[in-house]
Amino acid sequence: DFCLSRGLGDVYKRQALLLLLGIGAIWHARSLSVPFAADPVGPKAFPTIAGAVLAVAGASIMLRPEAIEVEAGHRMRVASVAIASLVYPFLLLPLGFVPATALLGLVTARAFGGKWVGSIIASILLAAAFLLIIDTGLGLPLPRGPLGI
């Protein structure tokens, strides 16, 4: 039985936290403001979208907790991606966008079972593509680091 084997109360607590975190991000985003000319999209867009994704994920899992399948070793994968995500902002300025994003992508790819060579290539190509889309395409400057990338 799901309730006995997985601890239904723990699932609801975790997903309620996720739901509240999403709602908090949306609420906080409403308070952000900069002059219109500084950013055509505005500072509210990203935290609002991220908050909505968190809130929807938390609510959907609360409604159907039995749909979650937990794999052995998932905590180490989650921990490695979480740690890499926490370190990422501190690497952006000293390394630049492409190397820092490629490292985050590499950790994430390896956490989900990607092979080394494929993970390295995909991480570098995705980081470069993101740079082209965001920096060049949208005109939003990203940190280039000592290598200029």
mmCIF file of N, CA and C in Angstrom:
data_model
loop_
_atom_site.group_PDB
_atom_site.id
_atom_site.type_symbol
_atom_site.label_atom_id
_atom_site.label_comp_id
_atom_site.label_asym_id
_atom_site.label_seq_id
_atom_site.Cartn_x
_atom_site.Cartn_y
_atom_site.Cartn_z
ATOM 1 N N ASP A 1 0.838 -1.183 0.000
ATOM 2 C CA ASP A 1 0.000 0.000 0.000
ATOM 3 C C ASP A 1 0.884 1.247 0.000
ATOM 4 N N PHE A 2 0.560 2.220 -0.817
ATOM 5 C CA PHE A 2 1.364 3.426 -0.970
ATOM 6 C C PHE A 2 1.493 4.182 0.345
ATOM 7 N N CYS A 3 0.400 4.331 1.059
ATOM 8 C CA CYS A 3 0.404 5.119 2.291
ATOM 9 C C CYS A 3 1.361 4.541 3.321
ATOM 10 N N LEU A 4 1.412 3.230 3.408
ATOM 11 C CA LEU A 4 2.259 2.600 4.411
ATOM 12 C C LEU A 4 3.709 2.520 3.965
ATOM 13 N N SER A 5 3.934 2.197 2.694
ATOM 14 C CA SER A 5 5.306 1.969 2.253
ATOM 15 C C SER A 5 6.072 3.252 1.974
ATOM 16 N N ARG A 6 5.389 4.328 1.593
ATOM 17 C CA ARG A 6 6.098 5.527 1.191
ATOM 18 C C ARG A 6 5.918 6.694 2.141
ATOM 19 N N GLY A 7 5.047 6.598 3.103
ATOM 20 C CA GLY A 7 4.833 7.696 4.024
ATOM 21 C C GLY A 7 4.119 8.852 3.369
ATOM 22 N N LEU A 8 2.830 8.726 3.171
ATOM 23 C CA LEU A 8 2.041 9.729 2.474
ATOM 24 C C LEU A 8 2.157 11.106 3.111
ATOM 25 N N GLY A 9 2.234 11.158 4.436
ATOM 26 C CA GLY A 9 2.359 12.442 5.124
ATOM 27 C C GLY A 9 3.623 13.172 4.735
ATOM 28 N N ASP A 10 4.732 12.442 4.588
ATOM 29 C CA ASP A 10 5.992 13.060 4.175
ATOM 30 C C ASP A 10 5.900 13.620 2.754
ATOM 31 N N VAL A 11 5.218 12.889 1.875
ATOM 32 C CA VAL A 11 5.053 13.355 0.502
ATOM 33 C C VAL A 11 4.281 14.672 0.494
ATOM 34 N N TYR A 12 3.201 14.738 1.250
ATOM 35 C CA TYR A 12 2.404 15.968 1.297
ATOM 36 C C TYR A 12 3.203 17.124 1.881
ATOM 37 N N LYS A 13 4.016 16.865 2.892
ATOM 38 C CA LYS A 13 4.825 17.936 3.480
ATOM 39 C C LYS A 13 5.814 18.491 2.463
ATOM 40 N N ARG A 14 6.475 17.599 1.743
ATOM 41 C CA ARG A 14 7.462 18.037 0.758
ATOM 42 C C ARG A 14 6.805 18.814 -0.374
ATOM 43 N N GLN A 15 5.694 18.330 -0.854
ATOM 44 C CA GLN A 15 5.041 18.982 -1.977
ATOM 45 C C GLN A 15 4.346 20.269 -1.551
ATOM 46 N N ALA A 16 3.873 20.316 -0.313
ATOM 47 C CA ALA A 16 3.308 21.567 0.202
ATOM 48 C C ALA A 16 4.409 22.622 0.276
ATOM 49 N N LEU A 17 5.615 22.215 0.668
ATOM 50 C CA LEU A 17 6.747 23.137 0.703
ATOM 51 C C LEU A 17 7.060 23.642 -0.702
ATOM 52 N N LEU A 18 7.042 22.742 -1.683
ATOM 53 C CA LEU A 18 7.282 23.117 -3.071
ATOM 54 C C LEU A 18 6.212 24.089 -3.555
ATOM 55 N N LEU A 19 4.964 23.811 -3.236
ATOM 56 C CA LEU A 19 3.857 24.681 -3.609
ATOM 57 C C LEU A 19 4.016 26.061 -2.971
ATOM 58 N N LEU A 20 4.347 26.103 -1.687
ATOM 59 C CA LEU A 20 4.530 27.381 -0.994
ATOM 60 C C LEU A 20 5.731 28.150 -1.533
ATOM 61 N N LEU A 21 6.790 27.436 -1.873
ATOM 62 C CA LEU A 21 7.965 28.071 -2.458
ATOM 63 C C LEU A 21 7.605 28.730 -3.787
ATOM 64 N N GLY A 22 6.823 28.045 -4.598
ATOM 65 C CA GLY A 22 6.379 28.610 -5.868
ATOM 66 C C GLY A 22 5.519 29.839 -5.680
ATOM 67 N N ILE A 23 4.568 29.762 -4.752
ATOM 68 C CA ILE A 23 3.703 30.912 -4.475
ATOM 69 C C ILE A 23 4.536 32.082 -3.941
ATOM 70 N N GLY A 24 5.514 31.779 -3.087
ATOM 71 C CA GLY A 24 6.397 32.820 -2.553
ATOM 72 C C GLY A 24 7.211 33.494 -3.643
ATOM 73 N N ALA A 25 7.700 32.711 -4.615
ATOM 74 C CA ALA A 25 8.473 33.287 -5.719
ATOM 75 C C ALA A 25 7.603 34.220 -6.555
ATOM 76 N N ILE A 26 6.373 33.803 -6.815
ATOM 77 C CA ILE A 26 5.454 34.647 -7.589
ATOM 78 C C ILE A 26 5.140 35.927 -6.817
ATOM 79 N N TRP A 27 4.875 35.796 -5.530
ATOM 80 C CA TRP A 27 4.559 36.964 -4.699
ATOM 81 C C TRP A 27 5.732 37.936 -4.668
ATOM 82 N N HIS A 28 6.957 37.393 -4.491
ATOM 83 C CA HIS A 28 8.147 38.242 -4.441
ATOM 84 C C HIS A 28 8.392 38.916 -5.794
ATOM 85 N N ALA A 29 8.137 38.205 -6.877
ATOM 86 C CA ALA A 29 8.366 38.769 -8.209
ATOM 87 C C ALA A 29 7.524 40.017 -8.442
ATOM 88 N N ARG A 30 6.372 40.073 -7.824
ATOM 89 C CA ARG A 30 5.500 41.243 -7.994
ATOM 90 C C ARG A 30 6.147 42.512 -7.452
ATOM 91 N N SER A 31 7.087 42.367 -6.498
ATOM 92 C CA SER A 31 7.713 43.543 -5.888
ATOM 93 C C SER A 31 8.931 44.039 -6.667
ATOM 94 N N LEU A 32 9.384 43.298 -7.658
ATOM 95 C CA LEU A 32 10.570 43.681 -8.419
ATOM 96 C C LEU A 32 10.218 44.738 -9.464
ATOM 97 N N SER A 33 11.069 45.744 -9.563
ATOM 98 C CA SER A 33 10.854 46.744 -10.607
ATOM 99 C C SER A 33 12.176 47.416 -10.961
ATOM 100 N N VAL A 34 12.342 47.673 -12.243
ATOM 101 C CA VAL A 34 13.473 48.446 -12.763
ATOM 102 C C VAL A 34 12.920 49.345 -13.860
ATOM 103 N N PRO A 35 13.673 50.362 -14.247
ATOM 104 C CA PRO A 35 13.201 51.207 -15.347
ATOM 105 C C PRO A 35 12.936 50.363 -16.598
ATOM 106 N N PHE A 36 11.886 50.689 -17.321
ATOM 107 C CA PHE A 36 11.480 49.903 -18.486
ATOM 108 C C PHE A 36 12.602 49.736 -19.497
ATOM 109 N N ALA A 37 13.387 50.779 -19.710
ATOM 110 C CA ALA A 37 14.442 50.733 -20.720
ATOM 111 C C ALA A 37 15.548 49.745 -20.359
ATOM 112 N N ALA A 38 15.685 49.406 -19.078
ATOM 113 C CA ALA A 38 16.758 48.512 -18.665
ATOM 114 C C ALA A 38 16.536 47.086 -19.152
ATOM 115 N N ASP A 39 15.293 46.650 -19.245
ATOM 116 C CA ASP A 39 15.001 45.278 -19.642
ATOM 117 C C ASP A 39 13.594 45.228 -20.220
ATOM 118 N N PRO A 40 13.456 44.913 -21.497
ATOM 119 C CA PRO A 40 12.125 44.939 -22.097
ATOM 120 C C PRO A 40 11.156 43.929 -21.479
ATOM 121 N N VAL A 41 11.644 42.809 -21.018
ATOM 122 C CA VAL A 41 10.777 41.799 -20.409
ATOM 123 C C VAL A 41 10.459 42.165 -18.969
ATOM 124 N N GLY A 42 11.413 42.771 -18.300
ATOM 125 C CA GLY A 42 11.227 43.137 -16.901
ATOM 126 C C GLY A 42 11.736 42.045 -15.978
ATOM 127 N N PRO A 43 12.029 42.406 -14.742
ATOM 128 C CA PRO A 43 12.609 41.438 -13.812
ATOM 129 C C PRO A 43 11.593 40.450 -13.245
ATOM 130 N N LYS A 44 10.321 40.664 -13.507
ATOM 131 C CA LYS A 44 9.281 39.810 -12.924
ATOM 132 C C LYS A 44 9.082 38.507 -13.677
ATOM 133 N N ALA A 45 9.459 38.463 -14.941
ATOM 134 C CA ALA A 45 9.128 37.319 -15.790
ATOM 135 C C ALA A 45 9.728 36.010 -15.285
ATOM 136 N N PHE A 46 11.040 35.970 -15.088
ATOM 137 C CA PHE A 46 11.670 34.699 -14.715
ATOM 138 C C PHE A 46 11.192 34.169 -13.369
ATOM 139 N N PRO A 47 11.215 34.964 -12.285
ATOM 140 C CA PRO A 47 10.735 34.394 -11.026
ATOM 141 C C PRO A 47 9.249 34.025 -11.056
ATOM 142 N N THR A 48 8.462 34.732 -11.858
ATOM 143 C CA THR A 48 7.046 34.383 -11.968
ATOM 144 C C THR A 48 6.876 33.040 -12.671
ATOM 145 N N ILE A 49 7.605 32.833 -13.759
ATOM 146 C CA ILE A 49 7.534 31.563 -14.488
ATOM 147 C C ILE A 49 8.074 30.427 -13.619
ATOM 148 N N ALA A 50 9.229 30.637 -12.985
ATOM 149 C CA ALA A 50 9.802 29.602 -12.125
ATOM 150 C C ALA A 50 8.864 29.287 -10.956
ATOM 151 N N GLY A 51 8.282 30.309 -10.364
ATOM 152 C CA GLY A 51 7.341 30.105 -9.268
ATOM 153 C C GLY A 51 6.112 29.348 -9.710
ATOM 154 N N ALA A 52 5.621 29.659 -10.908
ATOM 155 C CA ALA A 52 4.442 28.945 -11.426
ATOM 156 C C ALA A 52 4.759 27.473 -11.658
ATOM 157 N N VAL A 53 5.937 27.188 -12.200
ATOM 158 C CA VAL A 53 6.333 25.792 -12.424
ATOM 159 C C VAL A 53 6.429 25.048 -11.089
ATOM 160 N N LEU A 54 7.061 25.673 -10.088
ATOM 161 C CA LEU A 54 7.155 25.050 -8.764
ATOM 162 C C LEU A 54 5.778 24.815 -8.150
ATOM 163 N N ALA A 55 4.918 25.808 -8.239
ATOM 164 C CA ALA A 55 3.587 25.689 -7.647
ATOM 165 C C ALA A 55 2.772 24.599 -8.336
ATOM 166 N N VAL A 56 2.815 24.566 -9.664
ATOM 167 C CA VAL A 56 2.069 23.544 -10.399
ATOM 168 C C VAL A 56 2.633 22.151 -10.093
ATOM 169 N N ALA A 57 3.960 22.030 -10.038
ATOM 170 C CA ALA A 57 4.567 20.732 -9.722
ATOM 171 C C ALA A 57 4.165 20.278 -8.323
ATOM 172 N N GLY A 58 4.260 21.177 -7.354
ATOM 173 C CA GLY A 58 3.880 20.819 -5.986
ATOM 174 C C GLY A 58 2.424 20.432 -5.885
ATOM 175 N N ALA A 59 1.552 21.193 -6.523
ATOM 176 C CA ALA A 59 0.117 20.902 -6.460
ATOM 177 C C ALA A 59 -0.207 19.594 -7.168
ATOM 178 N N SER A 60 0.402 19.351 -8.320
ATOM 179 C CA SER A 60 0.087 18.126 -9.061
ATOM 180 C C SER A 60 0.549 16.882 -8.321
ATOM 181 N N ILE A 61 1.691 16.959 -7.672
ATOM 182 C CA ILE A 61 2.166 15.800 -6.927
ATOM 183 C C ILE A 61 1.342 15.602 -5.665
ATOM 184 N N MET A 62 0.860 16.690 -5.081
ATOM 185 C CA MET A 62 -0.024 16.551 -3.914
ATOM 186 C C MET A 62 -1.340 15.877 -4.315
ATOM 187 N N LEU A 63 -1.810 16.156 -5.521
ATOM 188 C CA LEU A 63 -3.062 15.555 -5.978
ATOM 189 C C LEU A 63 -2.902 14.091 -6.357
ATOM 190 N N ARG A 64 -1.723 13.709 -6.877
ATOM 191 C CA ARG A 64 -1.488 12.323 -7.283
ATOM 192 C C ARG A 64 -0.132 11.826 -6.778
ATOM 193 N N PRO A 65 0.064 11.694 -5.473
ATOM 194 C CA PRO A 65 1.371 11.264 -4.961
ATOM 195 C C PRO A 65 1.741 9.841 -5.365
ATOM 196 N N GLU A 66 0.759 9.028 -5.680
ATOM 197 C CA GLU A 66 1.046 7.641 -6.061
ATOM 198 C C GLU A 66 1.717 7.559 -7.432
ATOM 199 N N ALA A 67 1.680 8.634 -8.194
ATOM 200 C CA ALA A 67 2.279 8.647 -9.525
ATOM 201 C C ALA A 67 3.801 8.795 -9.482
ATOM 202 N N ILE A 68 4.358 9.066 -8.323
ATOM 203 C CA ILE A 68 5.799 9.260 -8.191
ATOM 204 C C ILE A 68 6.481 7.908 -8.045
ATOM 205 N N GLU A 69 7.497 7.698 -8.853
ATOM 206 C CA GLU A 69 8.304 6.496 -8.732
ATOM 207 C C GLU A 69 9.679 6.909 -8.224
ATOM 208 N N VAL A 70 10.094 6.320 -7.133
ATOM 209 C CA VAL A 70 11.387 6.642 -6.543
ATOM 210 C C VAL A 70 12.373 5.556 -6.921
ATOM 211 N N GLU A 71 13.479 5.953 -7.516
ATOM 212 C CA GLU A 71 14.512 5.010 -7.913
ATOM 213 C C GLU A 71 15.595 4.958 -6.848
ATOM 214 N N ALA A 72 16.260 3.817 -6.762
ATOM 215 C CA ALA A 72 17.374 3.689 -5.826
ATOM 216 C C ALA A 72 18.471 4.667 -6.228
ATOM 217 N N GLY A 73 19.032 5.350 -5.269
ATOM 218 C CA GLY A 73 20.123 6.284 -5.524
ATOM 219 C C GLY A 73 19.680 7.658 -5.982
ATOM 220 N N HIS A 74 18.394 7.924 -5.995
ATOM 221 C CA HIS A 74 17.924 9.221 -6.496
ATOM 222 C C HIS A 74 18.362 10.379 -5.617
ATOM 223 N N ARG A 75 18.571 10.127 -4.351
ATOM 224 C CA ARG A 75 18.950 11.230 -3.457
ATOM 225 C C ARG A 75 20.326 11.786 -3.788
ATOM 226 N N MET A 76 21.250 10.923 -4.172
ATOM 227 C CA MET A 76 22.588 11.402 -4.536
ATOM 228 C C MET A 76 22.531 12.215 -5.827
ATOM 229 N N ARG A 77 21.692 11.794 -6.774
ATOM 230 C CA ARG A 77 21.556 12.548 -8.019
ATOM 231 C C ARG A 77 20.948 13.914 -7.736
ATOM 232 N N VAL A 78 19.914 13.925 -6.940
ATOM 233 C CA VAL A 78 19.263 15.188 -6.594
ATOM 234 C C VAL A 78 20.245 16.083 -5.842
ATOM 235 N N ALA A 79 20.976 15.514 -4.911
ATOM 236 C CA ALA A 79 21.939 16.294 -4.122
ATOM 237 C C ALA A 79 23.038 16.878 -5.014
ATOM 238 N N SER A 80 23.545 16.085 -5.952
ATOM 239 C CA SER A 80 24.615 16.587 -6.809
ATOM 240 C C SER A 80 24.132 17.741 -7.691
ATOM 241 N N VAL A 81 22.920 17.621 -8.232
ATOM 242 C CA VAL A 81 22.379 18.697 -9.061
ATOM 243 C C VAL A 81 22.065 19.920 -8.196
ATOM 244 N N ALA A 82 21.538 19.700 -6.995
ATOM 245 C CA ALA A 82 21.231 20.823 -6.096
ATOM 246 C C ALA A 82 22.500 21.565 -5.698
ATOM 247 N N ILE A 83 23.547 20.832 -5.356
ATOM 248 C CA ILE A 83 24.818 21.471 -4.973
ATOM 249 C C ILE A 83 25.407 22.229 -6.158
ATOM 250 N N ALA A 84 25.393 21.612 -7.337
ATOM 251 C CA ALA A 84 25.905 22.285 -8.529
ATOM 252 C C ALA A 84 25.104 23.553 -8.820
ATOM 253 N N SER A 85 23.794 23.497 -8.607
ATOM 254 C CA SER A 85 22.943 24.666 -8.844
ATOM 255 C C SER A 85 23.229 25.776 -7.842
ATOM 256 N N LEU A 86 23.578 25.410 -6.623
ATOM 257 C CA LEU A 86 23.906 26.412 -5.604
ATOM 258 C C LEU A 86 25.273 27.043 -5.857
ATOM 259 N N VAL A 87 26.202 26.278 -6.394
ATOM 260 C CA VAL A 87 27.551 26.773 -6.677
ATOM 261 C C VAL A 87 27.573 27.601 -7.969
ATOM 262 N N TYR A 88 26.690 27.293 -8.895
ATOM 263 C CA TYR A 88 26.649 27.922 -10.222
ATOM 264 C C TYR A 88 26.709 29.451 -10.192
ATOM 265 N N PRO A 89 25.888 30.145 -9.402
ATOM 266 C CA PRO A 89 25.960 31.618 -9.435
ATOM 267 C C PRO A 89 27.318 32.164 -9.011
ATOM 268 N N PHE A 90 28.024 31.426 -8.159
ATOM 269 C CA PHE A 90 29.335 31.886 -7.700
ATOM 270 C C PHE A 90 30.411 31.664 -8.762
ATOM 271 N N LEU A 91 30.138 30.815 -9.740
ATOM 272 C CA LEU A 91 31.099 30.545 -10.810
ATOM 273 C C LEU A 91 30.885 31.433 -12.031
ATOM 274 N N LEU A 92 29.712 32.055 -12.141
ATOM 275 C CA LEU A 92 29.388 32.835 -13.335
ATOM 276 C C LEU A 92 30.384 33.958 -13.618
ATOM 277 N N LEU A 93 30.667 34.792 -12.633
ATOM 278 C CA LEU A 93 31.574 35.918 -12.878
ATOM 279 C C LEU A 93 33.025 35.482 -13.061
ATOM 280 N N PRO A 94 33.565 34.622 -12.193
ATOM 281 C CA PRO A 94 34.966 34.262 -12.393
ATOM 282 C C PRO A 94 35.225 33.407 -13.638
ATOM 283 N N LEU A 95 34.304 32.528 -14.008
ATOM 284 C CA LEU A 95 34.534 31.645 -15.154
ATOM 285 C C LEU A 95 33.906 32.164 -16.439
ATOM 286 N N GLY A 96 32.775 32.828 -16.323
ATOM 287 C CA GLY A 96 32.011 33.236 -17.493
ATOM 288 C C GLY A 96 30.811 32.318 -17.667
ATOM 289 N N PHE A 97 29.852 32.742 -18.493
ATOM 290 C CA PHE A 97 28.600 32.016 -18.651
ATOM 291 C C PHE A 97 28.790 30.622 -19.244
ATOM 292 N N VAL A 98 29.532 30.525 -20.343
ATOM 293 C CA VAL A 98 29.648 29.233 -21.026
ATOM 294 C C VAL A 98 30.335 28.185 -20.155
ATOM 295 N N PRO A 99 31.510 28.445 -19.560
ATOM 296 C CA PRO A 99 32.122 27.402 -18.729
ATOM 297 C C PRO A 99 31.277 27.038 -17.500
ATOM 298 N N ALA A 100 30.701 28.040 -16.826
ATOM 299 C CA ALA A 100 29.897 27.751 -15.636
ATOM 300 C C ALA A 100 28.650 26.954 -15.993
ATOM 301 N N THR A 101 27.985 27.333 -17.078
ATOM 302 C CA THR A 101 26.777 26.627 -17.501
ATOM 303 C C THR A 101 27.115 25.234 -18.012
ATOM 304 N N ALA A 102 28.243 25.096 -18.696
ATOM 305 C CA ALA A 102 28.665 23.773 -19.160
ATOM 306 C C ALA A 102 28.952 22.850 -17.972
ATOM 307 N N LEU A 103 29.565 23.377 -16.913
ATOM 308 C CA LEU A 103 29.807 22.554 -15.714
ATOM 309 C C LEU A 103 28.500 22.121 -15.060
ATOM 310 N N LEU A 104 27.558 23.036 -14.944
ATOM 311 C CA LEU A 104 26.254 22.681 -14.385
ATOM 312 C C LEU A 104 25.573 21.633 -15.260
ATOM 313 N N GLY A 105 25.630 21.818 -16.557
ATOM 314 C CA GLY A 105 25.040 20.848 -17.475
ATOM 315 C C GLY A 105 25.713 19.490 -17.380
ATOM 316 N N LEU A 106 27.029 19.479 -17.225
ATOM 317 C CA LEU A 106 27.767 18.221 -17.101
ATOM 318 C C LEU A 106 27.351 17.463 -15.844
ATOM 319 N N VAL A 107 27.285 18.158 -14.723
ATOM 320 C CA VAL A 107 26.858 17.512 -13.470
ATOM 321 C C VAL A 107 25.445 16.951 -13.619
ATOM 322 N N THR A 108 24.557 17.733 -14.232
ATOM 323 C CA THR A 108 23.180 17.295 -14.413
ATOM 324 C C THR A 108 23.106 16.087 -15.350
ATOM 325 N N ALA A 109 23.823 16.145 -16.463
ATOM 326 C CA ALA A 109 23.816 15.028 -17.416
ATOM 327 C C ALA A 109 24.356 13.756 -16.779
ATOM 328 N N ARG A 110 25.444 13.874 -16.037
ATOM 329 C CA ARG A 110 26.016 12.698 -15.367
ATOM 330 C C ARG A 110 25.073 12.168 -14.286
ATOM 331 N N ALA A 111 24.378 13.056 -13.595
ATOM 332 C CA ALA A 111 23.437 12.627 -12.559
ATOM 333 C C ALA A 111 22.306 11.803 -13.156
ATOM 334 N N PHE A 112 21.958 12.082 -14.399
ATOM 335 C CA PHE A 112 20.886 11.335 -15.052
ATOM 336 C C PHE A 112 21.412 10.207 -15.927
ATOM 337 N N GLY A 113 22.671 9.842 -15.725
ATOM 338 C CA GLY A 113 23.218 8.651 -16.377
ATOM 339 C C GLY A 113 23.872 8.874 -17.715
ATOM 340 N N GLY A 114 24.148 10.105 -18.092
ATOM 341 C CA GLY A 114 24.818 10.366 -19.357
ATOM 342 C C GLY A 114 26.256 9.884 -19.336
ATOM 343 N N LYS A 115 26.753 9.479 -20.498
ATOM 344 C CA LYS A 115 28.152 9.053 -20.608
ATOM 345 C C LYS A 115 29.031 10.289 -20.655
ATOM 346 N N TRP A 116 30.290 10.144 -20.235
ATOM 347 C CA TRP A 116 31.183 11.281 -20.093
ATOM 348 C C TRP A 116 31.317 12.103 -21.371
ATOM 349 N N VAL A 117 31.697 11.462 -22.459
ATOM 350 C CA VAL A 117 31.978 12.210 -23.689
ATOM 351 C C VAL A 117 30.714 12.913 -24.195
ATOM 352 N N GLY A 118 29.604 12.199 -24.257
ATOM 353 C CA GLY A 118 28.356 12.799 -24.706
ATOM 354 C C GLY A 118 27.894 13.923 -23.797
ATOM 355 N N SER A 119 28.081 13.744 -22.498
ATOM 356 C CA SER A 119 27.674 14.769 -21.532
ATOM 357 C C SER A 119 28.514 16.030 -21.675
ATOM 358 N N ILE A 120 29.797 15.863 -21.891
ATOM 359 C CA ILE A 120 30.694 17.014 -22.060
ATOM 360 C C ILE A 120 30.335 17.781 -23.329
ATOM 361 N N ILE A 121 30.173 17.052 -24.424
ATOM 362 C CA ILE A 121 29.860 17.703 -25.702
ATOM 363 C C ILE A 121 28.510 18.415 -25.628
ATOM 364 N N ALA A 122 27.501 17.731 -25.126
ATOM 365 C CA ALA A 122 26.161 18.324 -25.043
ATOM 366 C C ALA A 122 26.150 19.538 -24.118
ATOM 367 N N SER A 123 26.865 19.470 -23.005
ATOM 368 C CA SER A 123 26.893 20.587 -22.058
ATOM 369 C C SER A 123 27.539 21.826 -22.669
ATOM 370 N N ILE A 124 28.630 21.639 -23.376
ATOM 371 C CA ILE A 124 29.309 22.772 -24.007
ATOM 372 C C ILE A 124 28.446 23.363 -25.125
ATOM 373 N N LEU A 125 27.861 22.502 -25.954
ATOM 374 C CA LEU A 125 27.025 22.999 -27.055
ATOM 375 C C LEU A 125 25.780 23.718 -26.540
ATOM 376 N N LEU A 126 25.141 23.176 -25.499
ATOM 377 C CA LEU A 126 23.963 23.840 -24.942
ATOM 378 C C LEU A 126 24.320 25.180 -24.308
ATOM 379 N N ALA A 127 25.434 25.225 -23.582
ATOM 380 C CA ALA A 127 25.856 26.483 -22.957
ATOM 381 C C ALA A 127 26.148 27.538 -24.029
ATOM 382 N N ALA A 128 26.813 27.135 -25.114
ATOM 383 C CA ALA A 128 27.103 28.070 -26.207
ATOM 384 C C ALA A 128 25.807 28.516 -26.891
ATOM 385 N N ALA A 129 24.871 27.584 -27.078
ATOM 386 C CA ALA A 129 23.588 27.935 -27.699
ATOM 387 C C ALA A 129 22.810 28.909 -26.823
ATOM 388 N N PHE A 130 22.805 28.673 -25.515
ATOM 389 C CA PHE A 130 22.126 29.595 -24.598
ATOM 390 C C PHE A 130 22.753 30.987 -24.655
ATOM 391 N N LEU A 131 24.080 31.035 -24.741
ATOM 392 C CA LEU A 131 24.765 32.324 -24.853
ATOM 393 C C LEU A 131 24.316 33.054 -26.120
ATOM 394 N N LEU A 132 24.273 32.341 -27.231
ATOM 395 C CA LEU A 132 23.850 32.967 -28.485
ATOM 396 C C LEU A 132 22.405 33.451 -28.413
ATOM 397 N N ILE A 133 21.536 32.642 -27.833
ATOM 398 C CA ILE A 133 20.125 33.023 -27.756
ATOM 399 C C ILE A 133 19.924 34.211 -26.823
ATOM 400 N N ILE A 134 20.490 34.129 -25.629
ATOM 401 C CA ILE A 134 20.238 35.156 -24.613
ATOM 402 C C ILE A 134 21.047 36.419 -24.869
ATOM 403 N N ASP A 135 22.349 36.258 -25.070
ATOM 404 C CA ASP A 135 23.230 37.417 -25.205
ATOM 405 C C ASP A 135 23.090 38.076 -26.578
ATOM 406 N N THR A 136 23.210 37.282 -27.611
ATOM 407 C CA THR A 136 23.178 37.831 -28.960
ATOM 408 C C THR A 136 21.744 38.044 -29.448
ATOM 409 N N GLY A 137 20.927 37.010 -29.323
ATOM 410 C CA GLY A 137 19.560 37.084 -29.840
ATOM 411 C C GLY A 137 18.664 38.048 -29.089
ATOM 412 N N LEU A 138 18.657 37.950 -27.771
ATOM 413 C CA LEU A 138 17.783 38.808 -26.961
ATOM 414 C C LEU A 138 18.455 40.101 -26.517
ATOM 415 N N GLY A 139 19.768 40.171 -26.672
ATOM 416 C CA GLY A 139 20.487 41.385 -26.290
ATOM 417 C C GLY A 139 20.632 41.566 -24.786
ATOM 418 N N LEU A 140 20.536 40.473 -24.037
ATOM 419 C CA LEU A 140 20.715 40.533 -22.581
ATOM 420 C C LEU A 140 22.128 40.077 -22.262
ATOM 421 N N PRO A 141 23.003 40.985 -21.837
ATOM 422 C CA PRO A 141 24.414 40.627 -21.645
ATOM 423 C C PRO A 141 24.611 39.602 -20.534
ATOM 424 N N LEU A 142 25.484 38.653 -20.807
ATOM 425 C CA LEU A 142 25.848 37.617 -19.834
ATOM 426 C C LEU A 142 27.332 37.750 -19.512
ATOM 427 N N PRO A 143 27.750 37.315 -18.313
ATOM 428 C CA PRO A 143 29.164 37.419 -17.958
ATOM 429 C C PRO A 143 30.031 36.573 -18.883
ATOM 430 N N ARG A 144 31.116 37.168 -19.368
ATOM 431 C CA ARG A 144 31.989 36.472 -20.319
ATOM 432 C C ARG A 144 33.200 35.827 -19.655
ATOM 433 N N GLY A 145 33.582 36.245 -18.461
ATOM 434 C CA GLY A 145 34.709 35.629 -17.783
ATOM 435 C C GLY A 145 36.033 35.961 -18.437
ATOM 436 N N PRO A 146 37.127 35.382 -17.941
ATOM 437 C CA PRO A 146 38.462 35.715 -18.435
ATOM 438 C C PRO A 146 38.710 35.245 -19.881
ATOM 439 N N LEU A 147 37.983 34.234 -20.330
ATOM 440 C CA LEU A 147 38.178 33.727 -21.691
ATOM 441 C C LEU A 147 37.346 34.488 -22.719
ATOM 442 N N GLY A 148 36.443 35.347 -22.245
ATOM 443 C CA GLY A 148 35.606 36.107 -23.155
ATOM 444 C C GLY A 148 34.414 35.320 -23.695
ATOM 445 N N ILE A 149 34.123 34.178 -23.048
ATOM 446 C CA ILE A 149 32.972 33.362 -23.502
ATOM 447 C C ILE A 149 31.998 33.117 -22.371
#
